[in-house]
Amino acid sequence: MFHITDIFRSTFICPKDLLTKCGWKNNDQLPDDAHVLFFFFFKFLFLCQSVNAMLLLRRCHRLNPIGLLSIDRNQVAPVVASCAVRLCSSNNDQRFHQHGFSASWRHVLAGLLAGTGVVLAYGLHHHKAIEKSSPLPIISQEEVTRHRSLKDGVWVTYQGGVYDITEFVSIHPGGEKIMMAAGGAIEPFWSLYAVHNQEHVLEMLSAYKIGELKAEDLKKQNTFKSSDPYSSDPERHPVLHANSLKPFNAEPPPEILSDSYITPTAFFFKRNHLPVPQVDPDLYRLHVEGLPRGVLTLSLEDLKTRFPKHTITATLQCAGNRRSEMNKARQVKGLNWGVGAIGNATWSGAKLRDVLLAAGFGPDVAQWARHVQFEGLDKEITGSAYGASIPINKAVSEEGDVLLAYEMNGKDIPADHGFPIRVVVPGVVGTRNVKWLGKIVVSAQESSSHWQQNDYKGFSPEIDWDTVDYKSAPAIQELPVQSAITTPAEGSMIDRTEEMLTVKGYAWSGGGREVIRVDVSVDGGKTWKVAKLKSSDKEGDQTSPPLGRAWAWKLWEITVPLPPEAQELELICKAVDNSYNTQPDTFGPIWNVRGLLSNAWHRVKVKITEDDEEE
Amino acid sequence: MFHITDIFRSTFICPKDLLTKCGWKNNDQLPDDAHVLFFFFFKFLFLCQSVNAMLLLRRCHRLNPIGLLSIDRNQVAPVVASCAVRLCSSNNDQRFHQHGFSASWRHVLAGLLAGTGVVLAYGLHHHKAIEKSSPLPIISQEEVTRHRSLKDGVWVTYQGGVYDITEFVSIHPGGEKIMMAAGGAIEPFWSLYAVHNQEHVLEMLSAYKIGELKAEDLKKQNTFKSSDPYSSDPERHPVLHANSLKPFNAEPPPEILSDSYITPTAFFFKRNHLPVPQVDPDLYRLHVEGLPRGVLTLSLEDLKTRFPKHTITATLQCAGNRRSEMNKARQVKGLNWGVGAIGNATWSGAKLRDVLLAAGFGPDVAQWARHVQFEGLDKEITGSAYGASIPINKAVSEEGDVLLAYEMNGKDIPADHGFPIRVVVPGVVGTRNVKWLGKIVVSAQESSSHWQQNDYKGFSPEIDWDTVDYKSAPAIQELPVQSAITTPAEGSMIDRTEEMLTVKGYAWSGGGREVIRVDVSVDGGKTWKVAKLKSSDKEGDQTSPPLGRAWAWKLWEITVPLPPEAQELELICKAVDNSYNTQPDTFGPIWNVRGLLSNAWHRVKVKITEDDEEE
């Protein structure tokens, strides 16, 4: 990552020098403790590159009481702006050349300074808001409703308070969706996008408070208060560790994963983007569109009776599995999954290929069709459905094994996993395995959904939220080779008298590539042993799947002697698939803003306890 | 790798202690300088794990004059044997448990001790042979011919000398092929397997000399001396760097690779396993076997006229490309390729699929057929052909694009590249792209050739030549994601006044997976920039191949400012393919005995020269 503080350390003696270089003539106008402010300002810049900028403003606020930010920031704002402009226009400035600065470096620095304007302005606003102490005016709902555009101002209400969030719209992490709430109450949206129910979000909101809602308008609001869209979500097994409750996102404890080759449905990780839709199986209809014969509509009964039933064993993995480890290397944005956002199940249903052929897919369509789009019955508050797409050749290939699955592990697919129909795209990232499938569209284009276009993609470690260009990377389909240790757990205490240590885990690769080997180290990667692979729960079963159709994971296990004298062991696993692709050693070089594709070596530290410690 | 010396450092105080632990009672019988011997003995063990054991014996010999090995080794041999046996049988030996030794550790150590017997014995024999100085007896060819089995002894002649190589047979790196020469002259074999023409091989042979061949028999031998089987090999471009002349194996300078998207034929790397066969195109016949209709025989004209001509652009890469870098991490066995054992060409010919369909391939055959075997017209001295196989679904798939190519870059395939027919298996390791194709066999089995079964496979870093089990790993087919820097070259001097540095290279992945990004670092991996990818020589051409059929490489390029103050730069490149597989950071963890699949980050160090240095 670009580390602005390093540049300052090597190039500038102190911030005041920077200002002089930028052409700021009158140093006397600067407050004496400007360097303190600059320290925090550039600390800010640095952190803003890697952390959700919103979170940082809390730090700003907390520093206030100890006086670090008590100088007049308004004096500094024009300085920063001036710096940015001067840097941009100083292509012929010899002083920069003397310091080895090229045009590119200046532009980077200028961009950083300019780009920070929003954050700094927001911080100043926040600071001012906190300082207010006089009673706020009473505002009517009618007045609030008049403020529903950037031109007229964007006002919202929350629990009887009125907030002018005009300035916040452009820096809202969720983008323009925030405008849906303009002129009205914010509660219905926050109940759907439950990520907002966090202390720091309320704290940020409070900075924009401009008044209190008229008592009778508040009373009316409460009468119409929308119900919780997640209230009809199904019951979940209490052993699951939830990374988010609304929408529900949860994973099992890692040890459970290696207990059985087929992950019990109750323990299979759940990754919902929206509330679980309630579907009446008798009224359910699947629409197949985009083919010359027009729309084909199929009932659940049609899918079960008109097409042969196929069963495959396939591992599904969330693109964010193991994000928590990448997050430790450098902060990313997303649910903090451990190693449990993966599971292996049997899936039964109609082949997508068969359904597409029945709907009129043929050589003529193959001429122009490039993708098959899927829409779920789970809907955003705007009414738009969850969506994804896969390449047409995966969808129609005999060997693609894409199913419109109505059974998971031999029973009806449960609500959390897509009842009554989930498209199972083996070898492909979980997000394209659309649940509660409502519509299939054969198209020349990819799905236009947020999740296909602007979410599940990988980027270079240099790319941050300011520079990310979602068009520059392909949507994730096949996933890279992956493995993880499920037991022992991080920090486990191993009794030395046991002499041997058993390490277990899973390994899988995308695209139907079979895992052919897992290497395990108990000494931090100095030496490696080959683990024993399991392709089923049957002892000694070593049957291989057809080439290119290894959809299911391998469980692995190895028992090694405890190295004498070692007091702590760093256990590592790494897998190799039959294309001989391997996992990267470390997370830094595969780091990406969304924390996806987190497949560096899995490392687990355990301690060895001595007999005499216990006696 | 298992490092025996570490065990000794941590577990045993000195080698004499080891012997006591093994049950050797009478320490007095040991020579006083036994510990020196043991040092070299265990040094031996360690080196034997990683290096061709043969090479080591030279060191042994060289140590002799300075007296390090002048003690009586015969005293030590039984000690070693005894150690091995005692270790194996000491499962209940409490002394080992006290030192944290488990049964497994004992077995490992015992195995190492026992496995070293051959090497040590060979060393002793060698040593003794060197000591001989009396004139050797004259031996007749008739007498030599009587020694052609392990039972009767294995004698060979070489340039008038007679050698008893009975003890060497079991440790010959080339396996039992050596028996072909038993009872006769070794020259014809060495002229085919030209790897023997090295000083240390002659030195080793000399240790087995037992006599001189009768003068009149030597005269007869010279009359029948076979001609050089490589004498009819074609002329090659002098710019190629040869890693081996017979068979011819050579690569272009790296800079040439990034000069043009299509590698000129003359500069395309050459990897021959045997002499180039001379094929008369009019007499050439391709035999297609294993199908119910019997053998289909096709002339070159048939292949050109009876089947549609297809053209693909495909990159071929040797599995040993970049071996020299892995070799630096730890020594491996194989040709010391740089980054040039890769090239990109257009190939035209009949589709293998079309030929197999014409030969009778159909759904019935698909029931049992699993592989398509290829045999070259290049032959070993035994008469057996070079061979390889690929999975049947790659061979018959519409999207597999396997060609029976008769053109390379728009002209007849030249002799070095397989004239008149080479099977081009895009996305698959070079070795399966059989040249001088003579026979195709549809089969339930893989090719039984040495190269399919016992050569081109990858193993865990812990596996060495003593423990390798070729049955435990699949034959390499698709290769993992790869990239390398072609310019600047290692050690280049960059003039600081140039301010900017341009780095170029190639990137490719197996299995038709398109390279979607190349990250380049100029600071040893601390920060990364995204390089510009090229899919042709046309400026701005960014057309993508069909999904899963990206057979050709990407060239890439990036221009970065020279970091101020840096005096040396470590340039690194790493590629990502569209399955988001990445290259591993370092070579140690992907090290394997044959030095294959060498795809860790490519690192190039360059120096920056200052103006004043030049003035």
mmCIF file of C-alpha atoms in Angstrom, chain A residues 312-526:
data_model
loop_
_atom_site.group_PDB
_atom_site.id
_atom_site.type_symbol
_atom_site.label_atom_id
_atom_site.label_comp_id
_atom_site.label_asym_id
_atom_site.label_seq_id
_atom_site.Cartn_x
_atom_site.Cartn_y
_atom_site.Cartn_z
ATOM 1 C CA ILE A 312 -23.800 -34.519 -7.181
ATOM 2 C CA THR A 313 -21.608 -33.989 -4.144
ATOM 3 C CA ALA A 314 -20.299 -30.466 -4.267
ATOM 4 C CA THR A 315 -18.508 -28.091 -1.972
ATOM 5 C CA LEU A 316 -19.755 -24.515 -1.826
ATOM 6 C CA GLN A 317 -17.493 -21.808 -0.553
ATOM 7 C CA CYS A 318 -18.119 -18.137 0.059
ATOM 8 C CA ALA A 319 -15.622 -15.850 -1.699
ATOM 9 C CA GLY A 320 -15.083 -14.281 1.729
ATOM 10 C CA ASN A 321 -14.101 -17.513 3.511
ATOM 11 C CA ARG A 322 -11.041 -16.917 5.729
ATOM 12 C CA ARG A 323 -11.406 -13.140 5.362
ATOM 13 C CA SER A 324 -10.566 -12.701 9.067
ATOM 14 C CA GLU A 325 -6.981 -13.796 8.338
ATOM 15 C CA MET A 326 -6.560 -11.320 5.488
ATOM 16 C CA ASN A 327 -8.157 -8.739 7.741
ATOM 17 C CA LYS A 328 -5.332 -9.254 10.224
ATOM 18 C CA ALA A 329 -2.741 -8.577 7.521
ATOM 19 C CA ARG A 330 -4.484 -5.292 6.699
ATOM 20 C CA GLN A 331 -8.074 -4.245 7.278
ATOM 21 C CA VAL A 332 -10.627 -5.124 4.605
ATOM 22 C CA LYS A 333 -14.348 -4.567 4.221
ATOM 23 C CA GLY A 334 -16.762 -7.453 4.708
ATOM 24 C CA LEU A 335 -18.057 -10.066 7.122
ATOM 25 C CA ASN A 336 -15.260 -11.383 9.278
ATOM 26 C CA TRP A 337 -15.483 -15.054 8.242
ATOM 27 C CA GLY A 338 -13.228 -17.637 9.847
ATOM 28 C CA VAL A 339 -12.434 -20.887 7.999
ATOM 29 C CA GLY A 340 -16.071 -22.090 8.152
ATOM 30 C CA ALA A 341 -17.685 -20.327 5.174
ATOM 31 C CA ILE A 342 -17.437 -23.594 3.263
ATOM 32 C CA GLY A 343 -19.373 -26.847 3.319
ATOM 33 C CA ASN A 344 -19.818 -30.057 1.369
ATOM 34 C CA ALA A 345 -23.263 -31.486 0.586
ATOM 35 C CA THR A 346 -25.088 -33.730 -1.825
ATOM 36 C CA TRP A 347 -27.446 -31.830 -4.104
ATOM 37 C CA SER A 348 -30.202 -33.341 -6.217
ATOM 38 C CA GLY A 349 -32.295 -31.764 -8.916
ATOM 39 C CA ALA A 350 -32.777 -31.196 -12.622
ATOM 40 C CA LYS A 351 -29.771 -30.371 -14.762
ATOM 41 C CA LEU A 352 -29.803 -26.744 -15.887
ATOM 42 C CA ARG A 353 -28.638 -28.049 -19.258
ATOM 43 C CA ASP A 354 -31.772 -30.190 -19.602
ATOM 44 C CA VAL A 355 -34.046 -27.302 -18.667
ATOM 45 C CA LEU A 356 -32.315 -24.938 -21.101
ATOM 46 C CA LEU A 357 -32.590 -27.505 -23.903
ATOM 47 C CA ALA A 358 -36.286 -27.939 -23.096
ATOM 48 C CA ALA A 359 -36.681 -24.168 -23.229
ATOM 49 C CA GLY A 360 -35.214 -24.025 -26.737
ATOM 50 C CA PHE A 361 -31.469 -23.660 -26.310
ATOM 51 C CA GLY A 362 -29.689 -24.838 -29.456
ATOM 52 C CA PRO A 363 -26.823 -24.068 -31.835
ATOM 53 C CA ASP A 364 -28.514 -20.851 -33.006
ATOM 54 C CA VAL A 365 -28.705 -19.545 -29.448
ATOM 55 C CA ALA A 366 -25.116 -20.672 -28.811
ATOM 56 C CA GLN A 367 -24.085 -18.192 -31.520
ATOM 57 C CA TRP A 368 -24.980 -15.182 -29.419
ATOM 58 C CA ALA A 369 -25.595 -16.369 -25.843
ATOM 59 C CA ARG A 370 -22.669 -15.851 -23.462
ATOM 60 C CA HIS A 371 -24.164 -15.939 -19.981
ATOM 61 C CA VAL A 372 -26.996 -17.426 -17.970
ATOM 62 C CA GLN A 373 -28.398 -14.978 -15.432
ATOM 63 C CA PHE A 374 -30.165 -16.004 -12.252
ATOM 64 C CA GLU A 375 -32.539 -13.995 -10.096
ATOM 65 C CA GLY A 376 -33.514 -14.919 -6.563
ATOM 66 C CA LEU A 377 -36.867 -14.360 -4.898
ATOM 67 C CA ASP A 378 -35.067 -12.443 -2.151
ATOM 68 C CA LYS A 379 -35.613 -8.779 -2.842
ATOM 69 C CA GLU A 380 -34.108 -5.478 -1.904
ATOM 70 C CA ILE A 381 -36.372 -2.752 -0.541
ATOM 71 C CA THR A 382 -36.345 -1.265 -4.054
ATOM 72 C CA GLY A 383 -37.948 -4.479 -5.306
ATOM 73 C CA SER A 384 -34.891 -5.562 -7.278
ATOM 74 C CA ALA A 385 -33.923 -9.197 -6.804
ATOM 75 C CA TYR A 386 -30.623 -10.733 -5.753
ATOM 76 C CA GLY A 387 -28.845 -11.661 -8.973
ATOM 77 C CA ALA A 388 -25.809 -13.345 -10.508
ATOM 78 C CA SER A 389 -24.749 -15.028 -13.738
ATOM 79 C CA ILE A 390 -22.432 -17.761 -14.979
ATOM 80 C CA PRO A 391 -20.804 -18.331 -18.390
ATOM 81 C CA ILE A 392 -23.048 -20.135 -20.892
ATOM 82 C CA ASN A 393 -20.592 -22.984 -21.496
ATOM 83 C CA LYS A 394 -20.596 -23.901 -17.811
ATOM 84 C CA ALA A 395 -24.418 -23.868 -17.901
ATOM 85 C CA VAL A 396 -24.955 -26.039 -20.974
ATOM 86 C CA SER A 397 -21.955 -28.377 -20.819
ATOM 87 C CA GLU A 398 -22.630 -32.060 -20.115
ATOM 88 C CA GLU A 399 -19.716 -31.963 -17.702
ATOM 89 C CA GLY A 400 -20.714 -28.671 -16.067
ATOM 90 C CA ASP A 401 -23.124 -30.494 -13.726
ATOM 91 C CA VAL A 402 -25.097 -27.323 -12.930
ATOM 92 C CA LEU A 403 -28.250 -28.336 -11.064
ATOM 93 C CA LEU A 404 -31.562 -26.710 -10.281
ATOM 94 C CA ALA A 405 -31.451 -28.446 -6.923
ATOM 95 C CA TYR A 406 -34.528 -29.215 -4.834
ATOM 96 C CA GLU A 407 -32.753 -31.501 -2.375
ATOM 97 C CA MET A 408 -29.768 -30.947 -0.094
ATOM 98 C CA ASN A 409 -28.357 -34.001 1.664
ATOM 99 C CA GLY A 410 -31.380 -36.042 0.583
ATOM 100 C CA LYS A 411 -34.116 -33.727 1.893
ATOM 101 C CA ASP A 412 -35.984 -30.690 0.583
ATOM 102 C CA ILE A 413 -33.593 -27.768 0.502
ATOM 103 C CA PRO A 414 -34.275 -25.844 3.715
ATOM 104 C CA ALA A 415 -35.350 -22.196 3.755
ATOM 105 C CA ASP A 416 -31.873 -20.850 4.567
ATOM 106 C CA HIS A 417 -30.339 -22.667 1.612
ATOM 107 C CA GLY A 418 -32.846 -21.667 -1.071
ATOM 108 C CA PHE A 419 -36.149 -23.538 -0.716
ATOM 109 C CA PRO A 420 -37.603 -24.669 -3.000
ATOM 110 C CA ILE A 421 -34.919 -24.312 -5.737
ATOM 111 C CA ARG A 422 -31.293 -23.318 -5.597
ATOM 112 C CA VAL A 423 -29.033 -23.309 -8.615
ATOM 113 C CA VAL A 424 -25.941 -25.275 -7.652
ATOM 114 C CA VAL A 425 -22.955 -24.356 -9.837
ATOM 115 C CA PRO A 426 -20.245 -26.761 -8.723
ATOM 116 C CA GLY A 427 -16.688 -25.471 -8.763
ATOM 117 C CA VAL A 428 -17.933 -21.880 -8.779
ATOM 118 C CA VAL A 429 -17.997 -19.304 -5.957
ATOM 119 C CA GLY A 430 -21.017 -19.498 -3.607
ATOM 120 C CA THR A 431 -22.469 -16.155 -4.646
ATOM 121 C CA ARG A 432 -23.363 -17.465 -8.131
ATOM 122 C CA ASN A 433 -25.246 -20.419 -6.571
ATOM 123 C CA VAL A 434 -28.416 -18.339 -6.377
ATOM 124 C CA LYS A 435 -30.957 -19.401 -3.728
ATOM 125 C CA TRP A 436 -34.760 -19.132 -3.948
ATOM 126 C CA LEU A 437 -34.312 -19.152 -7.711
ATOM 127 C CA GLY A 438 -37.123 -17.255 -9.443
ATOM 128 C CA LYS A 439 -35.821 -16.512 -12.912
ATOM 129 C CA ILE A 440 -33.268 -17.759 -15.429
ATOM 130 C CA VAL A 441 -32.290 -15.519 -18.348
ATOM 131 C CA VAL A 442 -30.105 -16.618 -21.259
ATOM 132 C CA SER A 443 -28.263 -13.519 -22.391
ATOM 133 C CA ALA A 444 -25.336 -12.018 -24.251
ATOM 134 C CA GLN A 445 -24.621 -10.050 -21.089
ATOM 135 C CA GLU A 446 -23.606 -10.824 -17.536
ATOM 136 C CA SER A 447 -26.080 -10.140 -14.752
ATOM 137 C CA SER A 448 -26.233 -6.408 -14.128
ATOM 138 C CA SER A 449 -26.681 -6.971 -10.395
ATOM 139 C CA HIS A 450 -24.559 -5.201 -7.842
ATOM 140 C CA TRP A 451 -23.115 -8.545 -6.730
ATOM 141 C CA GLN A 452 -21.969 -9.473 -10.237
ATOM 142 C CA GLN A 453 -20.721 -6.059 -11.308
ATOM 143 C CA ASN A 454 -19.531 -4.238 -8.218
ATOM 144 C CA ASP A 455 -18.825 -6.694 -5.472
ATOM 145 C CA TYR A 456 -17.353 -10.166 -5.928
ATOM 146 C CA LYS A 457 -14.150 -9.324 -7.814
ATOM 147 C CA GLY A 458 -10.469 -9.416 -6.935
ATOM 148 C CA PHE A 459 -7.932 -6.600 -7.218
ATOM 149 C CA SER A 460 -4.236 -5.909 -6.791
ATOM 150 C CA PRO A 461 -3.021 -5.059 -3.261
ATOM 151 C CA GLU A 462 -2.305 -1.505 -4.413
ATOM 152 C CA ILE A 463 -5.984 -0.855 -5.182
ATOM 153 C CA ASP A 464 -7.995 0.777 -2.390
ATOM 154 C CA TRP A 465 -11.499 2.176 -2.152
ATOM 155 C CA ASP A 466 -10.397 5.413 -3.802
ATOM 156 C CA THR A 467 -8.849 3.756 -6.831
ATOM 157 C CA VAL A 468 -10.937 0.625 -7.309
ATOM 158 C CA ASP A 469 -12.406 0.233 -10.796
ATOM 159 C CA TYR A 470 -14.828 -2.664 -10.800
ATOM 160 C CA LYS A 471 -14.857 -2.795 -14.591
ATOM 161 C CA SER A 472 -11.145 -3.663 -14.580
ATOM 162 C CA ALA A 473 -11.575 -7.152 -13.111
ATOM 163 C CA PRO A 474 -13.703 -10.147 -14.084
ATOM 164 C CA ALA A 475 -16.472 -11.371 -11.781
ATOM 165 C CA ILE A 476 -15.197 -14.253 -9.680
ATOM 166 C CA GLN A 477 -16.388 -17.623 -11.010
ATOM 167 C CA GLU A 478 -14.011 -20.537 -10.346
ATOM 168 C CA LEU A 479 -12.202 -20.194 -7.029
ATOM 169 C CA PRO A 480 -8.477 -20.844 -6.468
ATOM 170 C CA VAL A 481 -7.083 -23.791 -4.520
ATOM 171 C CA GLN A 482 -7.865 -23.613 -0.819
ATOM 172 C CA SER A 483 -7.196 -25.494 2.413
ATOM 173 C CA ALA A 484 -7.517 -24.926 6.139
ATOM 174 C CA ILE A 485 -6.791 -26.587 9.439
ATOM 175 C CA THR A 486 -9.971 -27.390 11.369
ATOM 176 C CA THR A 487 -8.337 -28.932 14.406
ATOM 177 C CA PRO A 488 -6.491 -28.189 16.620
ATOM 178 C CA ALA A 489 -7.866 -24.708 17.106
ATOM 179 C CA GLU A 490 -5.687 -21.609 17.350
ATOM 180 C CA GLY A 491 -4.191 -21.362 20.842
ATOM 181 C CA SER A 492 -4.903 -24.981 21.805
ATOM 182 C CA MET A 493 -2.837 -26.506 24.616
ATOM 183 C CA ILE A 494 -1.263 -29.826 23.662
ATOM 184 C CA ASP A 495 -0.162 -32.182 26.433
ATOM 185 C CA ARG A 496 3.440 -33.277 25.806
ATOM 186 C CA THR A 497 2.798 -36.725 27.267
ATOM 187 C CA GLU A 498 0.510 -37.460 24.317
ATOM 188 C CA GLU A 499 3.673 -37.558 22.169
ATOM 189 C CA MET A 500 1.705 -37.408 18.917
ATOM 190 C CA LEU A 501 -0.383 -34.618 17.449
ATOM 191 C CA THR A 502 -3.206 -35.127 14.966
ATOM 192 C CA VAL A 503 -3.969 -32.270 12.613
ATOM 193 C CA LYS A 504 -7.124 -32.259 10.471
ATOM 194 C CA GLY A 505 -8.620 -30.019 7.851
ATOM 195 C CA TYR A 506 -10.199 -29.629 4.449
ATOM 196 C CA ALA A 507 -8.895 -28.828 0.972
ATOM 197 C CA TRP A 508 -10.715 -27.882 -2.203
ATOM 198 C CA SER A 509 -10.183 -26.201 -5.524
ATOM 199 C CA GLY A 510 -12.532 -24.480 -7.951
ATOM 200 C CA GLY A 511 -13.355 -25.482 -11.513
ATOM 201 C CA GLY A 512 -13.575 -29.203 -10.756
ATOM 202 C CA ARG A 513 -9.821 -29.448 -10.181
ATOM 203 C CA GLU A 514 -9.118 -32.260 -7.755
ATOM 204 C CA VAL A 515 -6.916 -31.680 -4.745
ATOM 205 C CA ILE A 516 -4.041 -34.130 -5.146
ATOM 206 C CA ARG A 517 -1.932 -33.321 -2.106
ATOM 207 C CA VAL A 518 -1.950 -31.431 1.172
ATOM 208 C CA ASP A 519 1.383 -30.595 2.799
ATOM 209 C CA VAL A 520 1.409 -29.952 6.532
ATOM 210 C CA SER A 521 4.159 -28.294 8.542
ATOM 211 C CA VAL A 522 4.424 -28.253 12.336
ATOM 212 C CA ASP A 523 7.466 -25.974 12.335
ATOM 213 C CA GLY A 524 6.205 -22.861 10.631
ATOM 214 C CA GLY A 525 6.972 -24.034 7.102
ATOM 215 C CA LYS A 526 10.549 -25.264 7.519
#
